[in-house]
Amino acid sequence: MNVNPVAASPPPPVSGSASGPATKSATSDFQTFLTLLTTQLKNQDPLKPLESSAFVAQLASFSAVEQQVRTNDTLGQIKSLLGGASATGLSSWIGTDVRVAKDAQFTGAPIDVYLAPDKQADRADLVVTDATGHIVQRLPIGLNETVVQWAGVAPDGSPLAPGRYKLAVESFQGSTLMGSKQASIYARVQEARLDGDTTKLVLADGTVIAADAVTAIRGARATGP
């Protein structure tokens, strides 16, 4: 008895963005490939079974198609959550305070500064730089401190001028600088807009950031961020 095996076809390429039509197409390709492989196994000649190397190659193709389907599904979910593709989604950002690594706009009121010293450091400093790049203050911070309040006061006790300041955490091992990382602050969201597939947030000081740069969100405080 001669049984002709069903010829195995490589999976068609999966293309497109992580949108509904692309995901449906990838899922259809996945089901088609599964049907072909199952049919081939059922109808193979018992006297001439599919070579193990060919079977492994087809399983690898099967895995690739399955992974592409899962990837498209995941990307679609992420886009739905972060893309803010509707007016309702965008409006939910307005008026919230978001934590982001950015310069601080000092107006005379103390600012909560969120820190993340290097875990391998044995000491760390909060370094404050003005708009001209001049270091106006250097404060030692605890390695386990996650937030400090910066009062905007110079070493001589006089208040610093209102304006934009960069606050960075410098981590050290002994006298060796391990790295410098900008600290995070909370800022009020005034506007949210779509820029292609990216949601952009306009903060109260005019800074524009990508929504995926936000590390925390809280309700707006009556006194402002």
Tab-separated table of C-alpha atoms in Angstrom:
chain	number	residue	atom	x	y	z
A	1	MET	CA	0.000	0.000	0.000
A	2	ASN	CA	1.400	3.319	-1.020
A	3	VAL	CA	0.344	6.345	0.955
A	4	ASN	CA	1.502	9.672	-0.368
A	5	PRO	CA	2.381	12.040	2.456
A	6	VAL	CA	0.896	15.512	2.339
A	7	ALA	CA	3.643	17.919	1.289
A	8	ALA	CA	4.631	20.219	4.105
A	9	SER	CA	4.442	23.897	3.282
A	10	PRO	CA	6.476	26.490	5.153
A	11	PRO	CA	4.373	28.917	7.159
A	12	PRO	CA	3.471	32.062	5.240
A	13	PRO	CA	5.205	35.179	6.548
A	14	VAL	CA	3.376	37.071	9.241
A	15	SER	CA	3.423	40.800	8.663
A	16	GLY	CA	1.647	43.935	9.687
A	17	SER	CA	1.313	45.850	12.882
A	18	ALA	CA	-0.135	44.573	16.127
A	19	SER	CA	-3.642	45.557	15.061
A	20	GLY	CA	-6.798	43.468	14.786
A	21	PRO	CA	-6.481	42.482	11.063
A	22	ALA	CA	-2.799	41.511	11.428
A	23	THR	CA	-3.502	39.393	14.502
A	24	LYS	CA	-6.414	37.625	12.774
A	25	SER	CA	-4.192	36.931	9.745
A	26	ALA	CA	-1.412	35.519	11.934
A	27	THR	CA	-3.908	33.353	13.831
A	28	SER	CA	-5.301	32.012	10.538
A	29	ASP	CA	-1.768	31.176	9.340
A	30	PHE	CA	-1.122	29.413	12.644
A	31	GLN	CA	-4.265	27.245	12.342
A	32	THR	CA	-3.530	26.421	8.692
A	33	PHE	CA	-0.008	25.298	9.485
A	34	LEU	CA	-1.248	23.172	12.396
A	35	THR	CA	-3.809	21.473	10.132
A	36	LEU	CA	-1.207	20.735	7.454
A	37	LEU	CA	1.248	19.266	9.938
A	38	THR	CA	-1.409	17.111	11.631
A	39	THR	CA	-2.671	15.809	8.284
A	40	GLN	CA	0.856	14.975	7.193
A	41	LEU	CA	1.507	12.959	10.353
A	42	LYS	CA	-1.775	11.057	10.007
A	43	ASN	CA	-1.144	10.137	6.371
A	44	GLN	CA	2.577	9.415	6.344
A	45	ASP	CA	3.731	6.040	5.002
A	46	PRO	CA	4.384	3.771	8.042
A	47	LEU	CA	7.233	2.178	6.074
A	48	LYS	CA	8.739	5.549	5.274
A	49	PRO	CA	8.007	7.804	8.236
A	50	LEU	CA	8.943	11.446	8.155
A	51	GLU	CA	12.635	11.872	8.846
A	52	SER	CA	13.376	13.229	12.293
A	53	SER	CA	15.378	16.158	10.917
A	54	ALA	CA	12.502	17.218	8.671
A	55	PHE	CA	10.049	16.826	11.545
A	56	VAL	CA	12.222	18.968	13.831
A	57	ALA	CA	12.463	21.638	11.136
A	58	GLN	CA	8.682	21.732	10.776
A	59	LEU	CA	8.219	21.912	14.537
A	60	ALA	CA	10.621	24.864	14.577
A	61	SER	CA	8.506	26.571	11.921
A	62	PHE	CA	5.393	25.754	13.941
A	63	SER	CA	6.971	27.355	17.026
A	64	ALA	CA	7.930	30.466	15.055
A	65	VAL	CA	4.372	30.969	13.821
A	66	GLU	CA	2.945	30.424	17.315
A	67	GLN	CA	5.417	32.923	18.787
A	68	GLN	CA	4.506	35.522	16.158
A	69	VAL	CA	0.811	35.147	16.995
A	70	ARG	CA	1.497	35.576	20.715
A	71	THR	CA	3.774	38.557	20.040
A	72	ASN	CA	1.117	40.277	17.944
A	73	ASP	CA	-1.481	39.694	20.658
A	74	THR	CA	0.840	41.115	23.316
A	75	LEU	CA	1.738	44.162	21.228
A	76	GLY	CA	-1.941	44.782	20.616
A	77	GLN	CA	-2.649	44.727	24.341
A	78	ILE	CA	0.244	47.095	25.097
A	79	LYS	CA	-0.864	49.484	22.377
A	80	SER	CA	-4.409	49.414	23.740
A	81	LEU	CA	-3.208	50.197	27.273
A	82	LEU	CA	-0.568	52.840	26.510
A	83	GLY	CA	-1.504	54.171	23.116
A	84	GLY	CA	-4.431	56.230	24.323
A	85	ALA	CA	-6.117	55.752	20.962
A	86	SER	CA	-9.374	57.417	22.016
A	87	ALA	CA	-10.339	60.801	23.332
A	88	THR	CA	-11.482	59.141	26.544
A	89	GLY	CA	-8.111	57.456	26.982
A	90	LEU	CA	-6.278	60.733	26.471
A	91	SER	CA	-8.524	62.699	28.800
A	92	SER	CA	-7.706	60.376	31.703
A	93	TRP	CA	-4.195	61.849	31.787
A	94	ILE	CA	-5.328	65.461	32.132
A	95	GLY	CA	-4.851	66.950	35.594
A	96	THR	CA	-2.900	64.009	37.007
A	97	ASP	CA	0.563	64.274	38.521
A	98	VAL	CA	3.088	61.972	36.846
A	99	ARG	CA	6.513	60.969	38.070
A	100	VAL	CA	9.221	61.291	35.444
A	101	ALA	CA	12.975	61.876	35.225
A	102	LYS	CA	13.138	65.534	34.182
A	103	ASP	CA	14.375	68.960	35.201
A	104	ALA	CA	12.524	70.679	38.035
A	105	GLN	CA	10.873	74.068	37.675
A	106	PHE	CA	11.639	75.715	41.025
A	107	THR	CA	9.149	78.383	42.124
A	108	GLY	CA	10.262	78.792	45.724
A	109	ALA	CA	8.353	75.833	47.188
A	110	PRO	CA	10.143	72.625	48.275
A	111	ILE	CA	10.185	69.790	45.728
A	112	ASP	CA	9.974	66.065	46.447
A	113	VAL	CA	12.839	64.344	44.621
A	114	TYR	CA	12.764	60.587	43.952
A	115	LEU	CA	16.117	58.816	44.064
A	116	ALA	CA	17.631	55.547	42.854
A	117	PRO	CA	21.326	55.318	43.819
A	118	ASP	CA	23.345	52.498	42.285
A	119	LYS	CA	22.947	49.367	44.419
A	120	GLN	CA	26.713	48.770	44.338
A	121	ALA	CA	27.538	52.267	45.632
A	122	ASP	CA	28.883	52.991	49.096
A	123	ARG	CA	27.888	56.659	48.991
A	124	ALA	CA	25.767	58.995	46.853
A	125	ASP	CA	25.155	62.705	46.323
A	126	LEU	CA	22.250	64.731	45.002
A	127	VAL	CA	23.790	67.239	42.585
A	128	VAL	CA	21.795	70.328	41.607
A	129	THR	CA	22.697	72.161	38.399
A	130	ASP	CA	21.191	75.423	37.152
A	131	ALA	CA	20.149	76.255	33.598
A	132	THR	CA	23.703	77.363	32.711
A	133	GLY	CA	25.187	74.021	33.770
A	134	HIS	CA	26.718	75.404	36.967
A	135	ILE	CA	26.554	73.160	40.048
A	136	VAL	CA	24.784	75.168	42.739
A	137	GLN	CA	24.439	72.469	45.373
A	138	ARG	CA	25.752	69.021	46.292
A	139	LEU	CA	23.999	67.134	49.084
A	140	PRO	CA	24.944	63.709	50.507
A	141	ILE	CA	22.024	61.266	50.486
A	142	GLY	CA	21.445	57.923	52.167
A	143	LEU	CA	21.813	54.853	49.983
A	144	ASN	CA	18.426	53.589	51.174
A	145	GLU	CA	16.627	56.894	50.697
A	146	THR	CA	14.020	56.814	47.949
A	147	VAL	CA	12.715	60.365	48.304
A	148	VAL	CA	14.068	63.606	49.751
A	149	GLN	CA	12.677	67.112	49.857
A	150	TRP	CA	14.799	69.701	48.092
A	151	ALA	CA	14.207	73.134	49.590
A	152	GLY	CA	16.028	75.162	46.939
A	153	VAL	CA	18.351	76.808	49.439
A	154	ALA	CA	21.988	77.672	48.675
A	155	PRO	CA	24.830	76.530	50.995
A	156	ASP	CA	24.857	79.982	52.638
A	157	GLY	CA	21.156	79.651	53.499
A	158	SER	CA	19.872	82.060	50.872
A	159	PRO	CA	17.046	80.899	48.590
A	160	LEU	CA	17.962	79.997	45.036
A	161	ALA	CA	16.423	81.992	42.214
A	162	PRO	CA	13.274	80.581	40.639
A	163	GLY	CA	13.957	78.694	37.433
A	164	ARG	CA	14.824	75.340	35.932
A	165	TYR	CA	17.208	73.027	37.784
A	166	LYS	CA	18.517	69.566	37.017
A	167	LEU	CA	18.707	67.177	39.969
A	168	ALA	CA	20.921	64.143	39.486
A	169	VAL	CA	22.068	61.284	41.703
A	170	GLU	CA	25.805	60.574	41.549
A	171	SER	CA	26.803	57.146	42.893
A	172	PHE	CA	30.326	56.391	44.146
A	173	GLN	CA	32.471	53.486	45.225
A	174	GLY	CA	35.140	55.094	47.339
A	175	SER	CA	36.335	58.045	45.260
A	176	THR	CA	35.271	56.472	41.958
A	177	LEU	CA	32.166	57.870	40.264
A	178	MET	CA	30.038	54.919	39.146
A	179	GLY	CA	27.498	56.975	37.277
A	180	SER	CA	25.062	59.875	37.283
A	181	LYS	CA	21.313	59.412	36.888
A	182	GLN	CA	18.684	62.139	36.684
A	183	ALA	CA	16.310	62.082	39.629
A	184	SER	CA	12.538	61.982	39.166
A	185	ILE	CA	9.902	64.474	40.246
A	186	TYR	CA	6.141	64.781	39.939
A	187	ALA	CA	4.703	67.202	37.391
A	188	ARG	CA	1.146	68.123	36.399
A	189	VAL	CA	-0.202	66.985	33.015
A	190	GLN	CA	-1.859	69.850	31.155
A	191	GLU	CA	-2.437	68.197	27.784
A	192	ALA	CA	-2.305	64.754	26.164
A	193	ARG	CA	-1.979	64.247	22.438
A	194	LEU	CA	-1.404	61.482	19.899
A	195	ASP	CA	1.772	61.530	17.824
A	196	GLY	CA	1.445	58.578	15.475
A	197	ASP	CA	1.243	55.531	17.738
A	198	THR	CA	2.750	57.397	20.696
A	199	THR	CA	0.926	59.309	23.414
A	200	LYS	CA	2.686	62.569	24.271
A	201	LEU	CA	2.053	64.465	27.506
A	202	VAL	CA	2.499	68.218	27.880
A	203	LEU	CA	3.424	69.127	31.447
A	204	ALA	CA	2.645	72.318	33.342
A	205	ASP	CA	6.100	73.776	32.644
A	206	GLY	CA	5.775	73.123	28.899
A	207	THR	CA	7.925	69.998	28.841
A	208	VAL	CA	6.698	67.333	26.401
A	209	ILE	CA	7.324	63.688	27.327
A	210	ALA	CA	6.294	60.281	26.008
A	211	ALA	CA	3.696	58.537	28.157
A	212	ASP	CA	5.929	55.481	28.491
A	213	ALA	CA	8.518	57.626	30.328
A	214	VAL	CA	6.102	57.895	33.272
A	215	THR	CA	6.989	55.662	36.231
A	216	ALA	CA	4.099	56.567	38.574
A	217	ILE	CA	0.796	58.469	38.554
A	218	ARG	CA	-1.143	60.096	41.371
A	219	GLY	CA	-4.185	62.318	41.706
A	220	ALA	CA	-3.459	66.016	41.536
A	221	ARG	CA	-2.784	67.747	44.839
A	222	ALA	CA	-4.620	70.942	45.675
A	223	THR	CA	-1.347	72.782	46.147
A	224	GLY	CA	0.101	71.503	42.871
A	225	PRO	CA	2.939	69.064	42.206
